[in-house]
């Protein structure tokens, strides 16, 4: 008589023709509690890193950024583009930010002092050659002429790109000039154009 095979779980158990020990083991295995898997929502893990090089759409060198863990582990770290944001690195960033802020404040204070000096003086003169009518200039007054006039009276160098003036100055007269010394500091003064016969 052949044995009839029955399957319990992953084990095959023979009927009574097999020994009683294996049959008992199979029955006890089937009565055990089974493993239950509960699906959880996907968790997006992000880490704080410090960039060592400039990256487009991520940040500049020295910035503290929050990036996905996989992006950091698979791309930024092997390429040497970022490091872990440890306590020591964060302290260095804070110290660097403080020194940068102090430098920005010093530049702004210097620009404010120069603006005060230019506003206090108030009037700068430029001499240009005029025609027979003593009103029209030969040529025009440019930003370079304004910079030269300021340099003669104050010994301060200005950048010609920072000077905002009306269109071309082609006649004798008084004109308002604005100098942008800093993104937050403007200096205003008058420019007197004097005609000179050659």
Short mmCIF file of N, CA and C in Angstrom, two decimals:
data_model
loop_
_atom_site.label_atom_id
_atom_site.label_comp_id
_atom_site.label_asym_id
_atom_site.label_seq_id
_atom_site.Cartn_x
_atom_site.Cartn_y
_atom_site.Cartn_z
N UNK A 1 0.84 -1.16 0.00
CA UNK A 1 0.00 0.00 0.00
C UNK A 1 0.89 1.23 0.00
N UNK A 2 0.58 2.14 -0.85
CA UNK A 2 1.43 3.31 -0.97
C UNK A 2 0.96 4.41 -0.02
N UNK A 3 1.89 5.23 0.36
CA UNK A 3 1.58 6.30 1.30
C UNK A 3 0.93 7.46 0.57
N UNK A 4 -0.07 8.07 1.18
CA UNK A 4 -0.74 9.23 0.60
C UNK A 4 -0.06 10.46 1.16
N UNK A 5 0.41 11.33 0.27
CA UNK A 5 1.13 12.53 0.66
C UNK A 5 0.16 13.68 0.93
N UNK A 6 0.35 14.37 2.01
CA UNK A 6 -0.40 15.59 2.27
C UNK A 6 0.59 16.69 2.59
N UNK A 7 0.28 17.93 2.21
CA UNK A 7 1.19 19.05 2.40
C UNK A 7 0.65 19.99 3.47
N UNK A 8 1.52 20.28 4.43
CA UNK A 8 1.19 21.25 5.46
C UNK A 8 2.28 22.30 5.41
N UNK A 9 1.95 23.49 5.06
CA UNK A 9 2.97 24.53 4.93
C UNK A 9 3.90 24.17 3.79
N UNK A 10 5.18 24.10 4.05
CA UNK A 10 6.16 23.75 3.04
C UNK A 10 6.65 22.32 3.19
N UNK A 11 6.16 21.58 4.16
CA UNK A 11 6.63 20.22 4.39
C UNK A 11 5.59 19.22 3.88
N UNK A 12 6.10 18.19 3.34
CA UNK A 12 5.17 17.12 2.95
C UNK A 12 5.14 16.10 4.07
N UNK A 13 3.97 15.70 4.43
CA UNK A 13 3.82 14.74 5.53
C UNK A 13 3.16 13.49 4.97
N UNK A 14 3.77 12.38 5.23
CA UNK A 14 3.17 11.11 4.77
C UNK A 14 2.11 10.67 5.76
N UNK A 15 1.17 9.91 5.30
CA UNK A 15 0.13 9.43 6.19
C UNK A 15 0.68 8.37 7.13
N UNK A 16 -0.13 7.61 7.75
CA UNK A 16 0.22 6.71 8.84
C UNK A 16 1.35 5.75 8.53
N UNK A 17 1.68 5.56 7.28
CA UNK A 17 2.76 4.64 6.99
C UNK A 17 4.11 5.18 7.43
N UNK A 18 4.26 6.51 7.59
CA UNK A 18 5.50 7.11 8.09
C UNK A 18 5.51 6.99 9.61
N UNK A 19 6.59 7.36 10.19
CA UNK A 19 6.63 7.24 11.65
C UNK A 19 5.83 8.35 12.32
N UNK A 20 5.42 8.10 13.49
CA UNK A 20 4.54 9.01 14.22
C UNK A 20 5.25 10.28 14.62
N UNK A 21 6.56 10.25 14.78
CA UNK A 21 7.33 11.43 15.21
C UNK A 21 7.25 12.54 14.18
N UNK A 22 7.47 12.25 12.92
CA UNK A 22 7.42 13.29 11.88
C UNK A 22 6.02 13.82 11.71
N UNK A 23 5.02 12.97 11.89
CA UNK A 23 3.64 13.43 11.78
C UNK A 23 3.30 14.41 12.89
N UNK A 24 3.79 14.16 14.12
CA UNK A 24 3.54 15.07 15.23
C UNK A 24 4.21 16.42 14.99
N UNK A 25 5.44 16.37 14.44
CA UNK A 25 6.19 17.60 14.18
C UNK A 25 5.46 18.45 13.15
N UNK A 26 4.92 17.83 12.15
CA UNK A 26 4.20 18.55 11.11
C UNK A 26 2.94 19.20 11.67
N UNK A 27 2.23 18.52 12.53
CA UNK A 27 1.01 19.07 13.12
C UNK A 27 1.34 20.24 14.02
N UNK A 28 2.42 20.13 14.81
CA UNK A 28 2.79 21.23 15.70
C UNK A 28 3.29 22.44 14.92
N UNK A 29 3.93 22.23 13.77
CA UNK A 29 4.41 23.34 12.93
C UNK A 29 3.24 24.11 12.34
N UNK A 30 2.18 23.43 11.99
CA UNK A 30 1.05 24.11 11.38
C UNK A 30 0.24 24.90 12.41
N UNK A 31 0.35 24.55 13.69
CA UNK A 31 -0.40 25.27 14.71
C UNK A 31 0.31 26.52 15.21
N UNK A 32 1.56 26.73 14.80
CA UNK A 32 2.30 27.94 15.21
C UNK A 32 1.68 29.17 14.55
N UNK A 33 1.88 30.34 15.19
CA UNK A 33 1.36 31.58 14.61
C UNK A 33 2.20 31.96 13.40
N UNK A 34 1.58 32.51 12.40
CA UNK A 34 2.30 32.88 11.20
C UNK A 34 2.75 34.35 11.30
N UNK A 35 3.73 34.71 10.51
CA UNK A 35 4.29 36.06 10.47
C UNK A 35 3.35 36.97 9.69
N UNK A 36 2.98 38.09 10.28
CA UNK A 36 2.11 39.04 9.60
C UNK A 36 2.93 40.26 9.21
N UNK A 37 2.81 40.70 7.96
CA UNK A 37 3.52 41.88 7.47
C UNK A 37 2.51 43.00 7.34
N UNK A 38 2.80 44.13 7.98
CA UNK A 38 1.93 45.29 7.92
C UNK A 38 2.64 46.34 7.08
N UNK A 39 2.02 46.75 6.00
CA UNK A 39 2.64 47.74 5.12
C UNK A 39 2.57 49.12 5.78
N UNK A 40 3.68 49.84 5.72
CA UNK A 40 3.71 51.20 6.26
C UNK A 40 3.92 52.18 5.12
N UNK A 41 3.61 53.43 5.39
CA UNK A 41 3.77 54.48 4.40
C UNK A 41 5.25 54.74 4.18
N UNK A 42 5.63 55.06 2.95
CA UNK A 42 7.03 55.32 2.61
C UNK A 42 7.51 56.58 3.33
N UNK A 43 8.64 56.48 3.98
CA UNK A 43 9.19 57.60 4.72
C UNK A 43 10.32 58.21 3.90
N UNK A 44 10.24 59.50 3.68
CA UNK A 44 11.30 60.18 2.95
C UNK A 44 12.35 60.61 3.97
N UNK A 45 13.55 60.08 3.82
CA UNK A 45 14.61 60.42 4.75
C UNK A 45 15.50 61.48 4.12
N UNK A 46 15.73 62.51 4.88
CA UNK A 46 16.61 63.58 4.42
C UNK A 46 17.69 63.78 5.46
N UNK A 47 18.86 64.22 4.97
CA UNK A 47 19.99 64.46 5.86
C UNK A 47 20.52 65.87 5.62
N UNK A 48 21.15 66.41 6.64
CA UNK A 48 21.79 67.72 6.52
C UNK A 48 23.25 67.50 6.17
N UNK A 49 23.68 68.17 5.11
CA UNK A 49 25.05 68.05 4.63
C UNK A 49 25.62 69.43 4.37
N UNK A 50 26.95 69.50 4.30
CA UNK A 50 27.65 70.73 3.96
C UNK A 50 28.31 70.52 2.61
N UNK A 51 28.00 71.38 1.65
CA UNK A 51 28.55 71.26 0.32
C UNK A 51 30.01 71.70 0.30
N UNK A 52 30.84 70.95 -0.42
CA UNK A 52 32.25 71.31 -0.55
C UNK A 52 32.54 71.98 -1.88
N UNK A 53 31.60 71.87 -2.83
CA UNK A 53 31.73 72.52 -4.13
C UNK A 53 30.38 73.11 -4.52
N UNK A 54 30.39 74.06 -5.44
CA UNK A 54 29.14 74.66 -5.90
C UNK A 54 28.38 73.65 -6.75
N UNK A 55 27.07 73.54 -6.49
CA UNK A 55 26.21 72.64 -7.26
C UNK A 55 24.99 73.40 -7.72
N UNK A 56 24.67 73.31 -9.00
CA UNK A 56 23.50 73.97 -9.53
C UNK A 56 22.25 73.34 -8.94
N UNK A 57 21.29 74.14 -8.57
CA UNK A 57 20.00 73.73 -7.98
C UNK A 57 20.13 73.13 -6.59
N UNK A 58 21.32 73.12 -5.99
CA UNK A 58 21.48 72.60 -4.64
C UNK A 58 22.01 73.70 -3.73
N UNK A 59 23.13 74.32 -4.08
CA UNK A 59 23.69 75.39 -3.27
C UNK A 59 25.13 75.67 -3.63
N UNK A 60 25.73 76.55 -2.86
CA UNK A 60 27.12 76.93 -3.09
C UNK A 60 28.02 76.26 -2.07
N UNK A 61 29.29 76.33 -2.31
CA UNK A 61 30.27 75.72 -1.41
C UNK A 61 30.16 76.33 -0.02
N UNK A 62 30.12 75.46 1.00
CA UNK A 62 30.01 75.91 2.37
C UNK A 62 28.58 76.04 2.87
N UNK A 63 27.59 75.84 2.01
CA UNK A 63 26.19 75.95 2.41
C UNK A 63 25.75 74.70 3.17
N UNK A 64 24.86 74.89 4.13
CA UNK A 64 24.24 73.78 4.84
C UNK A 64 22.93 73.47 4.12
N UNK A 65 22.81 72.25 3.57
CA UNK A 65 21.64 71.88 2.77
C UNK A 65 21.01 70.61 3.32
N UNK A 66 19.72 70.47 3.10
CA UNK A 66 19.00 69.26 3.43
C UNK A 66 18.71 68.53 2.13
N UNK A 67 19.26 67.32 1.97
CA UNK A 67 19.11 66.54 0.74
C UNK A 67 18.63 65.14 1.08
N UNK A 68 18.03 64.44 0.11
CA UNK A 68 17.64 63.05 0.36
C UNK A 68 18.86 62.17 0.65
N UNK A 69 18.67 61.19 1.52
CA UNK A 69 19.75 60.32 1.94
C UNK A 69 20.38 59.58 0.75
N UNK A 70 19.56 59.10 -0.16
CA UNK A 70 20.08 58.37 -1.31
C UNK A 70 20.93 59.25 -2.20
N UNK A 71 20.51 60.50 -2.41
CA UNK A 71 21.28 61.44 -3.22
C UNK A 71 22.64 61.70 -2.60
N UNK A 72 22.65 61.86 -1.29
CA UNK A 72 23.92 62.09 -0.59
C UNK A 72 24.80 60.85 -0.65
N UNK A 73 24.24 59.70 -0.30
CA UNK A 73 25.02 58.46 -0.21
C UNK A 73 25.51 58.00 -1.58
N UNK A 74 24.70 58.15 -2.62
CA UNK A 74 25.04 57.61 -3.93
C UNK A 74 25.75 58.59 -4.85
N UNK A 75 25.59 59.89 -4.62
CA UNK A 75 26.19 60.84 -5.55
C UNK A 75 27.13 61.83 -4.87
N UNK A 76 26.61 62.57 -3.88
CA UNK A 76 27.40 63.66 -3.29
C UNK A 76 28.63 63.15 -2.55
N UNK A 77 28.48 62.14 -1.72
CA UNK A 77 29.61 61.63 -0.93
C UNK A 77 30.68 60.97 -1.80
N UNK A 78 30.35 60.06 -2.72
CA UNK A 78 31.41 59.45 -3.54
C UNK A 78 32.15 60.45 -4.43
N UNK A 79 31.44 61.48 -4.90
CA UNK A 79 32.06 62.48 -5.77
C UNK A 79 32.85 63.52 -4.97
N UNK A 80 32.72 63.50 -3.65
CA UNK A 80 33.41 64.49 -2.81
C UNK A 80 32.77 65.86 -2.87
N UNK A 81 31.48 65.92 -3.18
CA UNK A 81 30.79 67.19 -3.32
C UNK A 81 30.18 67.69 -2.01
N UNK A 82 30.06 66.79 -1.01
CA UNK A 82 29.46 67.18 0.27
C UNK A 82 30.00 66.28 1.37
N UNK A 83 29.89 66.78 2.61
CA UNK A 83 30.28 66.01 3.78
C UNK A 83 29.14 66.04 4.79
N UNK A 84 29.22 65.16 5.77
CA UNK A 84 28.21 65.14 6.83
C UNK A 84 28.24 66.45 7.60
N UNK A 85 27.11 66.90 8.06
CA UNK A 85 27.01 68.12 8.86
C UNK A 85 27.18 67.75 10.33
N UNK A 86 28.43 67.67 10.77
CA UNK A 86 28.72 67.35 12.17
C UNK A 86 28.75 68.63 12.99
N UNK A 87 28.84 68.47 14.30
CA UNK A 87 28.87 69.64 15.19
C UNK A 87 30.05 70.55 14.87
N UNK A 88 31.22 69.97 14.64
CA UNK A 88 32.41 70.77 14.33
C UNK A 88 32.24 71.56 13.05
N UNK A 89 31.68 70.93 12.02
CA UNK A 89 31.47 71.60 10.75
C UNK A 89 30.45 72.71 10.90
N UNK A 90 29.39 72.46 11.67
CA UNK A 90 28.37 73.49 11.88
C UNK A 90 28.94 74.70 12.62
N UNK A 91 29.84 74.46 13.59
CA UNK A 91 30.48 75.57 14.30
C UNK A 91 31.36 76.38 13.36
N UNK A 92 32.08 75.68 12.45
CA UNK A 92 32.91 76.39 11.48
C UNK A 92 32.05 77.27 10.56
N UNK A 93 30.90 76.74 10.16
CA UNK A 93 29.99 77.51 9.29
C UNK A 93 29.48 78.74 10.03
N UNK A 94 29.12 78.58 11.30
CA UNK A 94 28.64 79.73 12.08
C UNK A 94 29.73 80.79 12.22
N UNK A 95 30.97 80.35 12.47
CA UNK A 95 32.08 81.29 12.60
C UNK A 95 32.33 82.01 11.28
N UNK A 96 32.26 81.27 10.17
CA UNK A 96 32.47 81.87 8.85
C UNK A 96 31.36 82.86 8.53
N UNK A 97 30.11 82.51 8.85
CA UNK A 97 28.98 83.41 8.61
C UNK A 97 29.13 84.70 9.43
N UNK A 98 29.59 84.56 10.68
CA UNK A 98 29.79 85.73 11.53
C UNK A 98 30.86 86.65 10.96
N UNK A 99 31.97 86.07 10.48
CA UNK A 99 33.04 86.89 9.92
C UNK A 99 32.60 87.54 8.61
N UNK A 100 31.82 86.81 7.79
CA UNK A 100 31.30 87.38 6.55
C UNK A 100 30.35 88.55 6.84
N UNK A 101 29.52 88.39 7.85
CA UNK A 101 28.58 89.45 8.22
C UNK A 101 29.33 90.69 8.72
N UNK A 102 30.40 90.46 9.50
CA UNK A 102 31.21 91.58 9.99
C UNK A 102 31.87 92.30 8.81
N UNK A 103 32.34 91.55 7.82
CA UNK A 103 32.97 92.16 6.64
C UNK A 103 31.94 92.97 5.85
N UNK A 104 30.72 92.43 5.70
CA UNK A 104 29.66 93.16 4.99
C UNK A 104 29.31 94.46 5.71
N UNK A 105 29.24 94.39 7.03
CA UNK A 105 28.93 95.59 7.81
C UNK A 105 30.04 96.63 7.67
N UNK A 106 31.29 96.18 7.62
CA UNK A 106 32.42 97.12 7.46
C UNK A 106 32.36 97.80 6.09
N UNK A 107 32.04 97.05 5.04
CA UNK A 107 31.92 97.63 3.70
C UNK A 107 30.78 98.64 3.66
N UNK A 108 29.66 98.29 4.30
CA UNK A 108 28.53 99.21 4.32
C UNK A 108 28.86 100.48 5.10
N UNK A 109 29.58 100.34 6.22
CA UNK A 109 29.96 101.51 7.02
C UNK A 109 30.89 102.43 6.23
N UNK A 110 31.82 101.82 5.48
CA UNK A 110 32.74 102.63 4.67
C UNK A 110 31.97 103.37 3.57
N UNK A 111 31.01 102.68 2.94
CA UNK A 111 30.19 103.31 1.91
C UNK A 111 29.34 104.43 2.50
N UNK A 112 28.84 104.22 3.71
CA UNK A 112 28.03 105.24 4.37
C UNK A 112 28.88 106.48 4.69
N UNK A 113 30.13 106.28 5.11
CA UNK A 113 31.02 107.42 5.38
C UNK A 113 31.30 108.20 4.10
N UNK A 114 31.55 107.49 2.99
CA UNK A 114 31.82 108.16 1.72
C UNK A 114 30.57 108.91 1.24
N UNK A 115 29.40 108.32 1.43
CA UNK A 115 28.16 108.99 1.03
C UNK A 115 27.95 110.26 1.84
N UNK A 116 28.26 110.20 3.12
CA UNK A 116 28.14 111.39 3.97
C UNK A 116 29.10 112.48 3.51
N UNK A 117 30.33 112.08 3.15
CA UNK A 117 31.31 113.06 2.68
C UNK A 117 30.86 113.70 1.36
N UNK A 118 30.38 112.88 0.43
CA UNK A 118 29.95 113.43 -0.86
C UNK A 118 28.73 114.34 -0.70
N UNK A 119 27.80 113.96 0.16
CA UNK A 119 26.61 114.78 0.39
C UNK A 119 26.96 116.08 1.10
N UNK A 120 27.93 116.01 2.02
CA UNK A 120 28.35 117.21 2.75
C UNK A 120 29.00 118.21 1.81
N UNK A 121 29.86 117.72 0.94
CA UNK A 121 30.49 118.64 -0.03
C UNK A 121 29.41 119.20 -0.94
N UNK A 122 28.56 118.33 -1.47
CA UNK A 122 27.36 118.77 -2.17
C UNK A 122 27.52 119.20 -3.61
N UNK A 123 28.64 119.87 -3.98
CA UNK A 123 28.79 120.39 -5.33
C UNK A 123 30.19 120.06 -5.86
N UNK A 124 30.19 119.53 -7.06
CA UNK A 124 31.45 119.26 -7.76
C UNK A 124 31.38 119.95 -9.11
N UNK A 125 32.53 120.42 -9.58
CA UNK A 125 32.54 121.17 -10.83
C UNK A 125 33.35 120.43 -11.89
N UNK A 126 32.87 120.57 -13.12
CA UNK A 126 33.55 120.02 -14.29
C UNK A 126 33.65 121.14 -15.31
N UNK A 127 34.84 121.30 -15.87
CA UNK A 127 35.04 122.32 -16.89
C UNK A 127 35.16 121.64 -18.25
N UNK A 128 34.35 122.14 -19.20
CA UNK A 128 34.33 121.59 -20.55
C UNK A 128 34.37 122.73 -21.57
N UNK A 129 34.90 122.43 -22.71
CA UNK A 129 34.99 123.41 -23.79
C UNK A 129 33.61 123.64 -24.41
N UNK A 130 33.29 124.95 -24.62
CA UNK A 130 32.00 125.30 -25.19
C UNK A 130 32.19 125.96 -26.54
N UNK A 131 31.09 126.07 -27.29
CA UNK A 131 31.11 126.71 -28.61
C UNK A 131 30.90 128.20 -28.50
N UNK A 132 30.49 128.80 -29.63
CA UNK A 132 30.32 130.25 -29.70
C UNK A 132 29.16 130.73 -28.84
N UNK A 133 28.13 129.90 -28.65
CA UNK A 133 26.98 130.35 -27.87
C UNK A 133 27.22 130.24 -26.36
N UNK A 134 28.34 129.73 -25.94
CA UNK A 134 28.76 129.59 -24.54
C UNK A 134 27.80 128.73 -23.70
N UNK A 135 26.98 127.93 -24.38
CA UNK A 135 26.05 127.07 -23.66
C UNK A 135 26.22 125.61 -24.06
N UNK A 136 26.37 125.34 -25.34
CA UNK A 136 26.53 123.97 -25.84
C UNK A 136 27.98 123.53 -25.68
N UNK A 137 28.15 122.27 -25.21
CA UNK A 137 29.49 121.72 -25.01
C UNK A 137 29.98 121.02 -26.26
N UNK A 138 31.30 121.01 -26.43
CA UNK A 138 31.90 120.14 -27.43
C UNK A 138 32.02 118.77 -26.76
N UNK A 139 31.23 117.83 -27.23
CA UNK A 139 31.22 116.52 -26.58
C UNK A 139 30.17 116.52 -25.47
N UNK A 140 30.38 115.68 -24.48
CA UNK A 140 29.42 115.60 -23.37
C UNK A 140 30.17 115.26 -22.09
N UNK A 141 29.47 115.44 -20.98
CA UNK A 141 30.03 115.08 -19.68
C UNK A 141 29.66 113.62 -19.42
N UNK A 142 30.65 112.78 -19.16
CA UNK A 142 30.42 111.36 -18.94
C UNK A 142 30.65 111.00 -17.48
N UNK A 143 30.39 109.76 -17.16
CA UNK A 143 30.61 109.28 -15.79
C UNK A 143 32.10 109.37 -15.43
N UNK A 144 32.97 109.19 -16.40
CA UNK A 144 34.41 109.29 -16.14
C UNK A 144 34.79 110.71 -15.72
N UNK A 145 34.13 111.72 -16.30
CA UNK A 145 34.39 113.11 -15.90
C UNK A 145 33.93 113.36 -14.46
N UNK A 146 32.80 112.76 -14.08
CA UNK A 146 32.31 112.91 -12.71
C UNK A 146 33.28 112.24 -11.73
N UNK A 147 33.77 111.07 -12.08
CA UNK A 147 34.72 110.36 -11.22
C UNK A 147 35.99 111.19 -11.05
N UNK A 148 36.44 111.81 -12.12
CA UNK A 148 37.66 112.64 -12.06
C UNK A 148 37.44 113.87 -11.18
N UNK A 149 36.26 114.49 -11.28
CA UNK A 149 35.96 115.67 -10.45
C UNK A 149 35.92 115.29 -8.97
N UNK A 150 35.32 114.15 -8.64
CA UNK A 150 35.26 113.70 -7.25
C UNK A 150 36.67 113.37 -6.75
N UNK A 151 37.47 112.75 -7.60
CA UNK A 151 38.85 112.37 -7.22
C UNK A 151 39.68 113.62 -6.92
N UNK A 152 39.51 114.68 -7.71
CA UNK A 152 40.28 115.90 -7.49
C UNK A 152 39.94 116.56 -6.16
N UNK A 153 38.68 116.52 -5.75
CA UNK A 153 38.28 117.22 -4.54
C UNK A 153 38.34 116.37 -3.28
N UNK A 154 38.18 115.05 -3.40
CA UNK A 154 38.10 114.23 -2.19
C UNK A 154 39.15 113.13 -2.09
N UNK A 155 39.91 112.88 -3.15
CA UNK A 155 40.88 111.77 -3.19
C UNK A 155 40.20 110.40 -3.03
N UNK A 156 38.96 110.31 -3.40
CA UNK A 156 38.22 109.04 -3.35
C UNK A 156 37.99 108.54 -4.76
N UNK A 157 38.28 107.25 -4.98
CA UNK A 157 38.04 106.63 -6.29
C UNK A 157 36.62 106.06 -6.31
N UNK A 158 35.89 106.38 -7.35
CA UNK A 158 34.56 105.82 -7.56
C UNK A 158 34.58 104.98 -8.83
N UNK A 159 33.65 104.06 -8.92
CA UNK A 159 33.50 103.24 -10.12
C UNK A 159 32.52 103.94 -11.05
N UNK A 160 32.87 104.02 -12.33
CA UNK A 160 32.00 104.72 -13.27
C UNK A 160 30.64 104.03 -13.43
N UNK A 161 30.60 102.71 -13.16
CA UNK A 161 29.33 101.98 -13.29
C UNK A 161 28.35 102.31 -12.18
N UNK A 162 28.83 102.88 -11.08
CA UNK A 162 27.95 103.20 -9.96
C UNK A 162 27.29 104.56 -10.09
N UNK A 163 27.71 105.34 -11.06
CA UNK A 163 27.19 106.70 -11.21
C UNK A 163 25.94 106.68 -12.09
N UNK A 164 24.85 107.23 -11.54
CA UNK A 164 23.59 107.33 -12.27
C UNK A 164 23.33 108.80 -12.54
N UNK A 165 23.30 109.13 -13.83
CA UNK A 165 23.03 110.51 -14.19
C UNK A 165 22.03 110.52 -15.33
N UNK A 166 21.43 111.68 -15.54
CA UNK A 166 20.47 111.81 -16.63
C UNK A 166 21.18 111.45 -17.93
N UNK A 167 20.43 111.52 -18.99
CA UNK A 167 21.03 111.22 -20.28
C UNK A 167 22.32 112.02 -20.45
N UNK A 168 22.83 112.06 -21.61
CA UNK A 168 24.08 112.76 -21.86
C UNK A 168 23.96 114.24 -21.46
N UNK A 169 24.95 114.71 -20.75
CA UNK A 169 24.99 116.12 -20.36
C UNK A 169 25.74 116.85 -21.45
N UNK A 170 25.03 117.70 -22.21
CA UNK A 170 25.63 118.38 -23.36
C UNK A 170 25.57 119.91 -23.25
N UNK A 171 25.08 120.42 -22.12
CA UNK A 171 24.98 121.87 -21.96
C UNK A 171 25.53 122.28 -20.60
N UNK A 172 25.88 123.55 -20.52
CA UNK A 172 26.35 124.13 -19.27
C UNK A 172 25.17 124.20 -18.31
N UNK A 173 25.44 123.94 -17.01
CA UNK A 173 24.36 124.02 -16.03
C UNK A 173 24.65 123.17 -14.81
N UNK A 174 23.64 123.01 -13.97
CA UNK A 174 23.75 122.23 -12.75
C UNK A 174 22.88 120.98 -12.89
N UNK A 175 23.45 119.82 -12.55
CA UNK A 175 22.76 118.54 -12.72
C UNK A 175 22.85 117.73 -11.43
N UNK A 176 21.81 116.96 -11.18
CA UNK A 176 21.78 116.09 -10.00
C UNK A 176 22.42 114.75 -10.37
N UNK A 177 23.32 114.30 -9.51
CA UNK A 177 24.03 113.04 -9.72
C UNK A 177 23.75 112.13 -8.53
N UNK A 178 23.53 110.85 -8.81
CA UNK A 178 23.33 109.85 -7.77
C UNK A 178 24.40 108.78 -7.95
N UNK A 179 25.06 108.44 -6.84
CA UNK A 179 26.09 107.41 -6.86
C UNK A 179 25.63 106.27 -5.96
N UNK A 180 25.58 105.07 -6.51
CA UNK A 180 25.18 103.89 -5.74
C UNK A 180 26.45 103.24 -5.20
N UNK A 181 26.80 103.58 -3.95
CA UNK A 181 28.03 103.09 -3.34
C UNK A 181 27.90 101.68 -2.78
N UNK A 182 26.69 101.30 -2.45
CA UNK A 182 26.39 100.01 -1.82
C UNK A 182 24.93 99.72 -2.16
N UNK A 183 24.51 98.44 -2.17
CA UNK A 183 23.10 98.20 -2.47
C UNK A 183 22.12 98.96 -1.57
N UNK A 184 22.56 99.35 -0.37
CA UNK A 184 21.68 100.05 0.55
C UNK A 184 22.09 101.51 0.79
N UNK A 185 23.15 101.97 0.10
CA UNK A 185 23.67 103.33 0.35
C UNK A 185 23.76 104.10 -0.97
N UNK A 186 23.08 105.26 -1.00
CA UNK A 186 23.14 106.15 -2.14
C UNK A 186 23.70 107.50 -1.70
N UNK A 187 24.46 108.12 -2.60
CA UNK A 187 24.96 109.48 -2.33
C UNK A 187 24.45 110.39 -3.43
N UNK A 188 23.95 111.55 -3.05
CA UNK A 188 23.42 112.51 -4.01
C UNK A 188 24.19 113.82 -3.88
N UNK A 189 24.54 114.38 -5.03
CA UNK A 189 25.22 115.67 -5.04
C UNK A 189 24.95 116.36 -6.36
N UNK A 190 25.37 117.62 -6.44
CA UNK A 190 25.17 118.42 -7.65
C UNK A 190 26.45 118.47 -8.45
N UNK A 191 26.30 118.44 -9.76
CA UNK A 191 27.44 118.59 -10.66
C UNK A 191 27.24 119.88 -11.44
N UNK A 192 28.20 120.78 -11.29
CA UNK A 192 28.12 122.06 -11.99
C UNK A 192 29.05 121.99 -13.20
N UNK A 193 28.47 122.15 -14.38
CA UNK A 193 29.24 122.11 -15.62
C UNK A 193 29.51 123.54 -16.05
N UNK A 194 30.79 123.87 -16.12
CA UNK A 194 31.23 125.24 -16.47
C UNK A 194 31.80 125.21 -17.88
N UNK A 195 31.40 126.14 -18.69
CA UNK A 195 31.92 126.22 -20.06
C UNK A 195 33.19 127.03 -20.10
N UNK A 196 34.16 126.55 -20.85
CA UNK A 196 35.44 127.23 -20.99
C UNK A 196 35.74 127.37 -22.48
N UNK A 197 36.18 128.58 -22.88
CA UNK A 197 36.56 128.82 -24.28
C UNK A 197 37.99 128.35 -24.47
N UNK A 198 38.23 127.68 -25.59
CA UNK A 198 39.59 127.20 -25.81
C UNK A 198 40.45 128.20 -26.52
#
